[in-house]
PDB file of C-alpha atoms and ligand atoms in Angstrom:
ATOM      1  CA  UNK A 225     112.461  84.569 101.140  1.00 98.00           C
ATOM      2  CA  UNK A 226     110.912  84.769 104.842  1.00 98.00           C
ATOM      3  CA  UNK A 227     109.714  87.730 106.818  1.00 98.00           C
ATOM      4  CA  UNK A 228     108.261  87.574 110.065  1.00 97.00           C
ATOM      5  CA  UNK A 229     104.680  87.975 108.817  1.00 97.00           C
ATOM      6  CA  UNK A 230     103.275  89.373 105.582  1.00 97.00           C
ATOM      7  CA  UNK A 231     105.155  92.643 105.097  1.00 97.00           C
ATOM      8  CA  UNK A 232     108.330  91.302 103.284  1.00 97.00           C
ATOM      9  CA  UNK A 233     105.461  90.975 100.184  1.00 97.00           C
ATOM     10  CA  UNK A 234     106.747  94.325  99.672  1.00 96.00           C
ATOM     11  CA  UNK A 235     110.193  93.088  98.914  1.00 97.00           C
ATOM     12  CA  UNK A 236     108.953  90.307  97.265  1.00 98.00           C
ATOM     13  CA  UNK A 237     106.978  92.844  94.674  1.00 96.00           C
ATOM     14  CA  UNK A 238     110.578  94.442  93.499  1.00 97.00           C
ATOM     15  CA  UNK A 239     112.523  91.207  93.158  1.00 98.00           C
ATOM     16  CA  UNK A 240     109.174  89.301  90.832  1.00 96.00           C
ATOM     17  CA  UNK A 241     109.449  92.647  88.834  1.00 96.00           C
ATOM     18  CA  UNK A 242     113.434  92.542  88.592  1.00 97.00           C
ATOM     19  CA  UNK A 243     113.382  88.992  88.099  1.00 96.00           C
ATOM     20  CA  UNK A 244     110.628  87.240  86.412  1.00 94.00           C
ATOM     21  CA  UNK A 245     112.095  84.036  85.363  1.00 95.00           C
ATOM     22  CA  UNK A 246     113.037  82.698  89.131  1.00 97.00           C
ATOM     23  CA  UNK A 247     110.587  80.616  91.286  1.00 97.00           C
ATOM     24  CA  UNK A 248     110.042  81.961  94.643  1.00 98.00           C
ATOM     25  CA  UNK A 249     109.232  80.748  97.968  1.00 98.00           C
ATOM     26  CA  UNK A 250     107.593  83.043 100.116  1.00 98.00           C
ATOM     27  CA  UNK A 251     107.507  82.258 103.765  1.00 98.00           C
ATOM     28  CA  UNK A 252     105.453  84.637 106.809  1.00 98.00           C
ATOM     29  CA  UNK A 253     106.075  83.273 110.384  1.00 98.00           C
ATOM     30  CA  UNK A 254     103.395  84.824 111.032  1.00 97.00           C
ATOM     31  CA  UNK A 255     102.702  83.040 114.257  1.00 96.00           C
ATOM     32  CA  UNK A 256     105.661  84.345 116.014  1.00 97.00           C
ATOM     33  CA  UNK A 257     104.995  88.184 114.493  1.00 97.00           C
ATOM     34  CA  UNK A 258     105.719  90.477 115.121  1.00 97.00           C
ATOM     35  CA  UNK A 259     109.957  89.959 115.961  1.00 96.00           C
ATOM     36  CA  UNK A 260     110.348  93.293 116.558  1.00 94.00           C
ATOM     37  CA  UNK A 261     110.016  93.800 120.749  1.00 88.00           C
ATOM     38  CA  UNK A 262     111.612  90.140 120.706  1.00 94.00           C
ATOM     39  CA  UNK A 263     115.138  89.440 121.757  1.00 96.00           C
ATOM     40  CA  UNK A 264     117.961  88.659 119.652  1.00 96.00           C
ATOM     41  CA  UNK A 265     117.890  84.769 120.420  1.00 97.00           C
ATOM     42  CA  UNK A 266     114.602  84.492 119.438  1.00 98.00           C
ATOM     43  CA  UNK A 267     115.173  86.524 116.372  1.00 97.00           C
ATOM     44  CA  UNK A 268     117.866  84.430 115.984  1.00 98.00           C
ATOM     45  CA  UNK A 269     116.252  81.120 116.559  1.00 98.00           C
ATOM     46  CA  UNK A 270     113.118  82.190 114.222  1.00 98.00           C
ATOM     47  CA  UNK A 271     115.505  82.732 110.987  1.00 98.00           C
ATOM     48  CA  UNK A 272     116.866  78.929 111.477  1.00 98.00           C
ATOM     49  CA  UNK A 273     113.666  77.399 111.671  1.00 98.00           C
ATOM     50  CA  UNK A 274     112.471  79.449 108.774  1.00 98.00           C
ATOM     51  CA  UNK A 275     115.590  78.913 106.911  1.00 98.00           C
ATOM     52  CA  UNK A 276     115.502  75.097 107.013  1.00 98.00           C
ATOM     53  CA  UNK A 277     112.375  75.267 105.984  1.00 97.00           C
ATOM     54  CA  UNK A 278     113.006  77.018 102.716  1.00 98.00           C
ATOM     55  CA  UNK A 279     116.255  74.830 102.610  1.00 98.00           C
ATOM     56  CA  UNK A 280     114.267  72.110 102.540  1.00 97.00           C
ATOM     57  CA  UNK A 281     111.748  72.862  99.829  1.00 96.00           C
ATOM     58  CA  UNK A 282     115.519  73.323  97.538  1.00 96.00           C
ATOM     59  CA  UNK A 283     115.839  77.218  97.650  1.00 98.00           C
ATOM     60  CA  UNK A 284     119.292  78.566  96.298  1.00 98.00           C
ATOM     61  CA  UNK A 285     119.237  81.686  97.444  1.00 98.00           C
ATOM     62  CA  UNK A 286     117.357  83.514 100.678  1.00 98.00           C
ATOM     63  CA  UNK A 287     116.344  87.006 100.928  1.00 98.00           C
ATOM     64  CA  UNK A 288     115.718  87.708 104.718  1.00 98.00           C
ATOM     65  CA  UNK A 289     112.994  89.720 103.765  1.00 98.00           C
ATOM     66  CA  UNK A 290     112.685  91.291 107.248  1.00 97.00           C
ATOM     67  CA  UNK A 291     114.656  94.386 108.869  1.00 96.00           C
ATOM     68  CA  UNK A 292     114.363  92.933 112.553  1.00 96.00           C
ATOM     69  CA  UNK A 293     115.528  89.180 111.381  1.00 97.00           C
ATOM     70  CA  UNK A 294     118.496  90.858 108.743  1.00 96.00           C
ATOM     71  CA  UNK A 295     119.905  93.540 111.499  1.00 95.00           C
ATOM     72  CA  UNK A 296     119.928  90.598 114.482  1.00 96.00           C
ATOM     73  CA  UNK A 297     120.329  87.552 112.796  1.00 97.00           C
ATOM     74  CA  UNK A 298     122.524  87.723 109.103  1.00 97.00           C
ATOM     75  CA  UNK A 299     125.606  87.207 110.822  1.00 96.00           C
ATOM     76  CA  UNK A 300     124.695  84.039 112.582  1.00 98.00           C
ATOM     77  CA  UNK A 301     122.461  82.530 109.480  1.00 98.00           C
ATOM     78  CA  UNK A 302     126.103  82.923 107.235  1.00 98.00           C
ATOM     79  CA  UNK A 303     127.619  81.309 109.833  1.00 98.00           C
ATOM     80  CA  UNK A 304     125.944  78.503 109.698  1.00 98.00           C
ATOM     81  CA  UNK A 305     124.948  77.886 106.070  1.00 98.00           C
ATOM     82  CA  UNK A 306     126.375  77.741 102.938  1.00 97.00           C
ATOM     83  CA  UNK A 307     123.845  79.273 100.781  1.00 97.00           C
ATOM     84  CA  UNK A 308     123.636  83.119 100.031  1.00 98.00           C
ATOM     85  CA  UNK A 309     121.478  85.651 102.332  1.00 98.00           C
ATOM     86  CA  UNK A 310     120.568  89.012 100.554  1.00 98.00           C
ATOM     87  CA  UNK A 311     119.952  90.890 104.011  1.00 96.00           C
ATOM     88  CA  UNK A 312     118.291  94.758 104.261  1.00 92.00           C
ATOM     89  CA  UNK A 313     120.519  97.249 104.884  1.00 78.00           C
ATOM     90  CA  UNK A 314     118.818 100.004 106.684  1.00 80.00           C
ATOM     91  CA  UNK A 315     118.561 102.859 104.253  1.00 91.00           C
ATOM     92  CA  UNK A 316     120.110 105.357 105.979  1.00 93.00           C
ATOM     93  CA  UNK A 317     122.756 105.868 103.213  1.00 93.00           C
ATOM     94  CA  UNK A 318     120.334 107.318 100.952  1.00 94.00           C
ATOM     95  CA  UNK A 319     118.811 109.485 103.088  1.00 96.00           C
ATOM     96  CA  UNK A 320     121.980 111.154 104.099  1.00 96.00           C
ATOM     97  CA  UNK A 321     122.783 111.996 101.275  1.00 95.00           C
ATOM     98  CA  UNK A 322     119.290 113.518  99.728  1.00 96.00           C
ATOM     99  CA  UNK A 323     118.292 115.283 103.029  1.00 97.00           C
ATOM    100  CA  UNK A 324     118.781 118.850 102.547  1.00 97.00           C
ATOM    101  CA  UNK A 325     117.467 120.146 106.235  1.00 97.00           C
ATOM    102  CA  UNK A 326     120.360 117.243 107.316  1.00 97.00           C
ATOM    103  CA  UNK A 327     117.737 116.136 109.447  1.00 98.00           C
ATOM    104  CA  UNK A 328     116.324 112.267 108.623  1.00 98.00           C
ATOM    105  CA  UNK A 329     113.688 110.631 110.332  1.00 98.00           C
ATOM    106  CA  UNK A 330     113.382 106.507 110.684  1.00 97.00           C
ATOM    107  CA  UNK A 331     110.719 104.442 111.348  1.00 97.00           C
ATOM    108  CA  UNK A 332     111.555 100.558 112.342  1.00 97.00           C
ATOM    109  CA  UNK A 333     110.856  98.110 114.898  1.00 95.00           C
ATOM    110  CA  UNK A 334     112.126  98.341 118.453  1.00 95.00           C
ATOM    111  CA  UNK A 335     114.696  94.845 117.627  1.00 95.00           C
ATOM    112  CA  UNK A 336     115.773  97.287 114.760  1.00 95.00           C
ATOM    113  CA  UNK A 337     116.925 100.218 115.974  1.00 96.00           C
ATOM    114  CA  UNK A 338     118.558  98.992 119.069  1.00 95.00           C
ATOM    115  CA  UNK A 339     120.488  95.990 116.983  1.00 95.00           C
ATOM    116  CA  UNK A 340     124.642  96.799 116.328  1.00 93.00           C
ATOM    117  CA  UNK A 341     124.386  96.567 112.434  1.00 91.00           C
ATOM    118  CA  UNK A 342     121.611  99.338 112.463  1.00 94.00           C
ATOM    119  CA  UNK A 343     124.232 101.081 114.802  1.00 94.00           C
ATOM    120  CA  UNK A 344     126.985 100.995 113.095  1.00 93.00           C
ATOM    121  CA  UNK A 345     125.195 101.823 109.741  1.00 90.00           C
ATOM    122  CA  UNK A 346     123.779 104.484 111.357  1.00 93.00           C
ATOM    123  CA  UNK A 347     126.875 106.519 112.033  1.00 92.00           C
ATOM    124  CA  UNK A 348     129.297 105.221 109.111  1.00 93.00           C
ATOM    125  CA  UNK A 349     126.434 107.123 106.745  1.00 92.00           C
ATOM    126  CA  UNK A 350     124.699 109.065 108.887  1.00 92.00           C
ATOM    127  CA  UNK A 351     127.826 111.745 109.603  1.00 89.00           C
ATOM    128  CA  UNK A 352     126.924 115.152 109.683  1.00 92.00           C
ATOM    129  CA  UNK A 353     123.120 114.817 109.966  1.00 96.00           C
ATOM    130  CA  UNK A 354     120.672 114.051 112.631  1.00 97.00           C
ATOM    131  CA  UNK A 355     118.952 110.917 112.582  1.00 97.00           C
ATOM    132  CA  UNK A 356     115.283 110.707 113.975  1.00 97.00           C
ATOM    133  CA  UNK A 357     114.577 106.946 115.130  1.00 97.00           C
ATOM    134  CA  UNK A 358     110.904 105.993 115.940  1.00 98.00           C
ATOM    135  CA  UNK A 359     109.846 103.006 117.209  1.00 97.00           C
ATOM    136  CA  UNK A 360     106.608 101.484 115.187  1.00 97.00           C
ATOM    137  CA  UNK A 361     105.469  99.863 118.123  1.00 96.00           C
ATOM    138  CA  UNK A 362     101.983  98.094 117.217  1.00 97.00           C
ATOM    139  CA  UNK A 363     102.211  98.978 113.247  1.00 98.00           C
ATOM    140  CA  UNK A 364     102.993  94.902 112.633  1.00 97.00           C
ATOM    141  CA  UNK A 365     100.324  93.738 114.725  1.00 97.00           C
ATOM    142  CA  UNK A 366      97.708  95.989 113.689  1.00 97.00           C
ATOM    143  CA  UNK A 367      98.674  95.091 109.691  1.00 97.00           C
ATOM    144  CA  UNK A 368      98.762  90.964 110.792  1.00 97.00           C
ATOM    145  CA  UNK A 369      95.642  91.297 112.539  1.00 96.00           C
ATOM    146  CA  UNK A 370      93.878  92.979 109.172  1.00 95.00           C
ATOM    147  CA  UNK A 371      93.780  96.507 110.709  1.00 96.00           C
ATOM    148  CA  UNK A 372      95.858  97.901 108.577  1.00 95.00           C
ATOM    149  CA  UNK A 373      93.084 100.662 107.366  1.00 94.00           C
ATOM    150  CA  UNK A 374      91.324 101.230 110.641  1.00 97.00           C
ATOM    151  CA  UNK A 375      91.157 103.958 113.008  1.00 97.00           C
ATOM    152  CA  UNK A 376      93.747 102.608 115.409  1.00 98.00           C
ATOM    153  CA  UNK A 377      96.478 102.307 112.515  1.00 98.00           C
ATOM    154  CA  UNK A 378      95.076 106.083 111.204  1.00 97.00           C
ATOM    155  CA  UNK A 379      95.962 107.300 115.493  1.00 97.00           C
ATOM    156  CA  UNK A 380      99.168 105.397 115.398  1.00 97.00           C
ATOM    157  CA  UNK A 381     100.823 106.676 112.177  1.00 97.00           C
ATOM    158  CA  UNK A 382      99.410 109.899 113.058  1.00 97.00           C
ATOM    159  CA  UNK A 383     101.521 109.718 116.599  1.00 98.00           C
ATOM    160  CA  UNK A 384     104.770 108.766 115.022  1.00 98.00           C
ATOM    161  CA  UNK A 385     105.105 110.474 112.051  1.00 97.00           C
ATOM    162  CA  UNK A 386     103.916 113.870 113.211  1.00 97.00           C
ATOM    163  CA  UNK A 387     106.800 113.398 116.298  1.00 96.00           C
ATOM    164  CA  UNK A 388     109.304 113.585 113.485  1.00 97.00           C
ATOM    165  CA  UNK A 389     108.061 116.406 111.219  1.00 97.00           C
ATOM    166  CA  UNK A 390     108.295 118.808 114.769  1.00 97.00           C
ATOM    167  CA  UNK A 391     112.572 117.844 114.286  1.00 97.00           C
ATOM    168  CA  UNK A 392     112.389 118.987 110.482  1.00 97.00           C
ATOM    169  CA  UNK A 393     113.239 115.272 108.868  1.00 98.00           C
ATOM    170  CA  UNK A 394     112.867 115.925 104.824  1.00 98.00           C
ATOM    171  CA  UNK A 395     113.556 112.231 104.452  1.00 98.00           C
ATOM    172  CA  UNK A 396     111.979 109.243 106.042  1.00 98.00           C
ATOM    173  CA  UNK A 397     113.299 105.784 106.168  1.00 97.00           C
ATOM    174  CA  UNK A 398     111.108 102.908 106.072  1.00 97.00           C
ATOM    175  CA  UNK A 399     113.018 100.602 108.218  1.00 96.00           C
ATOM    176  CA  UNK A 400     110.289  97.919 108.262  1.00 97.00           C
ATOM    177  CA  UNK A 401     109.381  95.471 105.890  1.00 97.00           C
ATOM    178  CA  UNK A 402     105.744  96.410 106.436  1.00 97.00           C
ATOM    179  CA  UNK A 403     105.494  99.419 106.658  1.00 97.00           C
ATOM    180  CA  UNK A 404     105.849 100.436 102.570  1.00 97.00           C
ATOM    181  CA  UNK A 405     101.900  98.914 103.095  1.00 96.00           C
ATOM    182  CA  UNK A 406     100.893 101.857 104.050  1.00 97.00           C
ATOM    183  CA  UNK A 407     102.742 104.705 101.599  1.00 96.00           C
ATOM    184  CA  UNK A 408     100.014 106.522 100.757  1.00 95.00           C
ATOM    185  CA  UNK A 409      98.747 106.966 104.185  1.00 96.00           C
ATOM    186  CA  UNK A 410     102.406 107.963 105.355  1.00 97.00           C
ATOM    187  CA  UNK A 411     102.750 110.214 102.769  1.00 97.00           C
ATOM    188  CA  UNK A 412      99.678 111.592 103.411  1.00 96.00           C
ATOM    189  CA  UNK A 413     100.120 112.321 106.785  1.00 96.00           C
ATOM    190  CA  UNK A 414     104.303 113.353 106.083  1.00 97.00           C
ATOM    191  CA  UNK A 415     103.253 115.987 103.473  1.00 96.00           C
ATOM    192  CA  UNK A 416     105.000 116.428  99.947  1.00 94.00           C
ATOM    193  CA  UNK A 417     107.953 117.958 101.765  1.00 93.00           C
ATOM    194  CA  UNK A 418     109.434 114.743 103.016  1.00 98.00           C
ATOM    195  CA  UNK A 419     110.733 112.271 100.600  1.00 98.00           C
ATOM    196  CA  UNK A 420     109.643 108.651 101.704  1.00 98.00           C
ATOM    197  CA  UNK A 421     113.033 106.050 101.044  1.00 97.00           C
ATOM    198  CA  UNK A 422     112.456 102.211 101.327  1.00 94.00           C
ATOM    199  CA  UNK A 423     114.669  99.277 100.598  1.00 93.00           C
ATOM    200  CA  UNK A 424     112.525  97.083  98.067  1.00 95.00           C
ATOM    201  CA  UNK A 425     114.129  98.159  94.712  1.00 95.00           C
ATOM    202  CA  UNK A 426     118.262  98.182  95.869  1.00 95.00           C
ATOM    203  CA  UNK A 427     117.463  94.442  97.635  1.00 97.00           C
ATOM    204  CA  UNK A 428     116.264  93.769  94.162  1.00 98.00           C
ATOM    205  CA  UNK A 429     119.593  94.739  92.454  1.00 97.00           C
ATOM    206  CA  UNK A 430     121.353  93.109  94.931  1.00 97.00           C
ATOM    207  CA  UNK A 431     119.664  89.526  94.932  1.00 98.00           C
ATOM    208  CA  UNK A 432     120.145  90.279  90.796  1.00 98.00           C
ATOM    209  CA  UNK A 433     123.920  90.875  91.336  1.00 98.00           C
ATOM    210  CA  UNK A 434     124.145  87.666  93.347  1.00 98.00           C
ATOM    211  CA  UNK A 435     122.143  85.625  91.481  1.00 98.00           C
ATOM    212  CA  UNK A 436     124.940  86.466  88.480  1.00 97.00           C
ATOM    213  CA  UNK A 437     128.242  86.243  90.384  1.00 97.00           C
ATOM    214  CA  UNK A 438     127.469  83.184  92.168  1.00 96.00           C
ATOM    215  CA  UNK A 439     125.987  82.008  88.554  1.00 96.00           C
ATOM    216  CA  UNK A 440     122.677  81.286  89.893  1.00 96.00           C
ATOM    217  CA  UNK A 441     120.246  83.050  88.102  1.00 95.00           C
ATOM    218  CA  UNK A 442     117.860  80.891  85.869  1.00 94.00           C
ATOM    219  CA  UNK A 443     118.166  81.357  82.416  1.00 88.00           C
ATOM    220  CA  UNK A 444     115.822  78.342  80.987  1.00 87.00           C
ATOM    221  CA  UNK A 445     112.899  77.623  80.251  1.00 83.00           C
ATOM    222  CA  UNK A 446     111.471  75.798  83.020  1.00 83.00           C
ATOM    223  CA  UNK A 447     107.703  76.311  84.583  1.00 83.00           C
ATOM    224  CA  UNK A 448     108.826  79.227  87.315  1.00 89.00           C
ATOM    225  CA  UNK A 449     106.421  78.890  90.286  1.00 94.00           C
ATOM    226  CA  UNK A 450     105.804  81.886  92.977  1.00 96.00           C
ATOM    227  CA  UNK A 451     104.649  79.988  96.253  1.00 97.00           C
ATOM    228  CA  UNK A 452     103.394  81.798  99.466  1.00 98.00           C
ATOM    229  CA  UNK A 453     103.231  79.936 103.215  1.00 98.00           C
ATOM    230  CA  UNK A 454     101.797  81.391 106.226  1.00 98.00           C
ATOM    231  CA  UNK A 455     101.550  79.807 109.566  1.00 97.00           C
ATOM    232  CA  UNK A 456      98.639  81.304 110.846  1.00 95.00           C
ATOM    233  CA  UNK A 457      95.515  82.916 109.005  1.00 89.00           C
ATOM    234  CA  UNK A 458      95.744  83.140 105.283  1.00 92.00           C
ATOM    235  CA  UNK A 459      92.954  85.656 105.086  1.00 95.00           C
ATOM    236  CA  UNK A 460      94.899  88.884 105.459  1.00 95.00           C
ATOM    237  CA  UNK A 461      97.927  87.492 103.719  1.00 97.00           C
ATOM    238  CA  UNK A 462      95.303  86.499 100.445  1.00 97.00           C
ATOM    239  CA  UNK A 463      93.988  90.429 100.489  1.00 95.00           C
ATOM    240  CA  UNK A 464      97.490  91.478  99.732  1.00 94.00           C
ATOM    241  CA  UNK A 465      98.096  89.136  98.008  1.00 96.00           C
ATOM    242  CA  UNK A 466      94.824  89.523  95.579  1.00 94.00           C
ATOM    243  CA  UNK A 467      96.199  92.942  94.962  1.00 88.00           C
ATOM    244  CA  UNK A 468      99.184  91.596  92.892  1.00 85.00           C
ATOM    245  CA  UNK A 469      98.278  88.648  91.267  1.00 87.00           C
ATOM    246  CA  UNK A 470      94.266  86.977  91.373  1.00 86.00           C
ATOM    247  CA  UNK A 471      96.284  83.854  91.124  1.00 91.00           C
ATOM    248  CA  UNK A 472      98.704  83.691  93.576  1.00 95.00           C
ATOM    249  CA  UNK A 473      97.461  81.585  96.797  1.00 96.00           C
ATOM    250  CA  UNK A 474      98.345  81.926 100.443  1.00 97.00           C
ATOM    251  CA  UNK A 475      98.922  78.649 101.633  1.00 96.00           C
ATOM    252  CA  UNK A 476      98.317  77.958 105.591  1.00 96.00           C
ATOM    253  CA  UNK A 477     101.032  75.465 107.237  1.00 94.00           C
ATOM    254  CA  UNK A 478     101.563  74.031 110.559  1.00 90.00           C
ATOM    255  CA  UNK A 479     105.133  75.544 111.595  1.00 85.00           C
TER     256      UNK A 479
HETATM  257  N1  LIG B 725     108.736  93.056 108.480  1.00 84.28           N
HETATM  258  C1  LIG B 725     109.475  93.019 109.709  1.00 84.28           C
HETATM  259  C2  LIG B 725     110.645  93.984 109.597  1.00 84.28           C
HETATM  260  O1  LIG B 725     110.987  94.354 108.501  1.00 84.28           O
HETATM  261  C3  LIG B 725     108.539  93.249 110.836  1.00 84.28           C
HETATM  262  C4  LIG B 725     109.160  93.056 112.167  1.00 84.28           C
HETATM  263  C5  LIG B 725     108.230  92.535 113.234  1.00 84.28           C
HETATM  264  O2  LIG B 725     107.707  91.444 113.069  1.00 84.28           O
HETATM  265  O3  LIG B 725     108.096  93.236 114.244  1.00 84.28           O
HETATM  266  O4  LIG B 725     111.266  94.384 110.549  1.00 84.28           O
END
């Protein structure tokens, strides 16, 4: 799986619960975070590079762990491999249907929002309620840069999230791979009324279901490994990471 940074651990937390006997490859670009106010090319030419990489170290499956990379660049990466992509559907769907003021609010990158699968997910589910988007401008690069509990993030979240309770939202979408990081804060600022949706636990069910009908999953019993890459500063990345697992390393590479 590859994200453009560290958030898609968050992802990576559902699918090691759902699936405990599969080694996984965890890859954060973090150099190139965050994708988000990038253009599509780039977006595009990011999930290649990452993809051969993970390609290369033998994966059989990749989860584009990432909202920004799965609503610009799925299409092409199908295109041009053969192996299976779980992508991240926006979870819009959900929303819709739970939201009882029919107004739902979601938060998600810049790249996101404006990208045509967002778009068209947006108003095949979204019909008869009003959707809220937000741009998290600055969220990724304030959780990369190890600010995620500072005063900055505390303004930020603040800004956004209040800008969507004034509409009435009762649900809020987590359209960013990083952003279920900071929950409790969100919640805490978005109040018990509003029911926080994110994608982790359905992109577990569906890399399950794929694993099965393409008769992948792993039903020995070989050693199963869980393996995390970064391309820039492990430090952040092994904070997170220390919350799971006190054994699980961040490795640094040169990519
Ligand atoms: N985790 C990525 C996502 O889900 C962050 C995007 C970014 O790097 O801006 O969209």
């Amino acid at each position: 799986m590859f994200d453009s940074g560290i958030g898609g651990i968050t992802i990576y937390e559902e699918i090691h619960k759902l699936l405990p006997n599969e080694s996984i490859i965890y890859l954060a670009d973090s150099k190139n975070a965050p994708y988000g106010q990038k253009s599509k090319e780039e977006i595009i030419e990011f999930s290649f590079k990452n993809t051969d990489y993970l390609l290369n170290k033998g994966c059989k499956l990749i989860v584009v762990a990432c909202n920004t990379a799965s609503t610009n660049a799925v299409k092409e990466l199908r295109e041009k491999y053969d192996v299976p992509f779980i992508r991240i559907q926006p979870a819009i769907k959900p929303a819709a249907l739970k939201s009882k003021t029919k107004v739902v609010g979601i938060l998600a990158t810049e790249s996101t929002l404006s990208s045509n699968l967002y778009n068209e997910t947006s108003q095949k589910f979204a019909q008869g309620v009003l959707v809220i988007e937000q741009k998290g401008n600055g969220i990724v690069s304030l959780i990369e840069s190890g600010k995620m509990f500072s005063m900055e993030m505390d303004e930020l979240i603040e800004k956004y999230i209040l800008q969507m309770l004034q509409k009435n939202i009762d649900q809020l979408v987590l359209g960013c791979t990083h952003y279920p990081l900071l929950r409790s804060k969100i919640k805490y600022i978005a109040g018990e009324k509003v029911n926080i949706i994110d994608s982790g636990e359905a992109i577990a069910r569906q890399t399950k279901n794929i694993l099965e009908k393409e008769n992948l999953i792993n039903d020995s019993d070989s050693i199963k490994t869980q393996q995390f890459y970064i391309n820039k500063n492990s430090e952040v990345f092994q904070q997170i990471l220390n919350r799971f697992d006190k054994y699980f390393k961040a490795e640094r590479l040169n990519f």
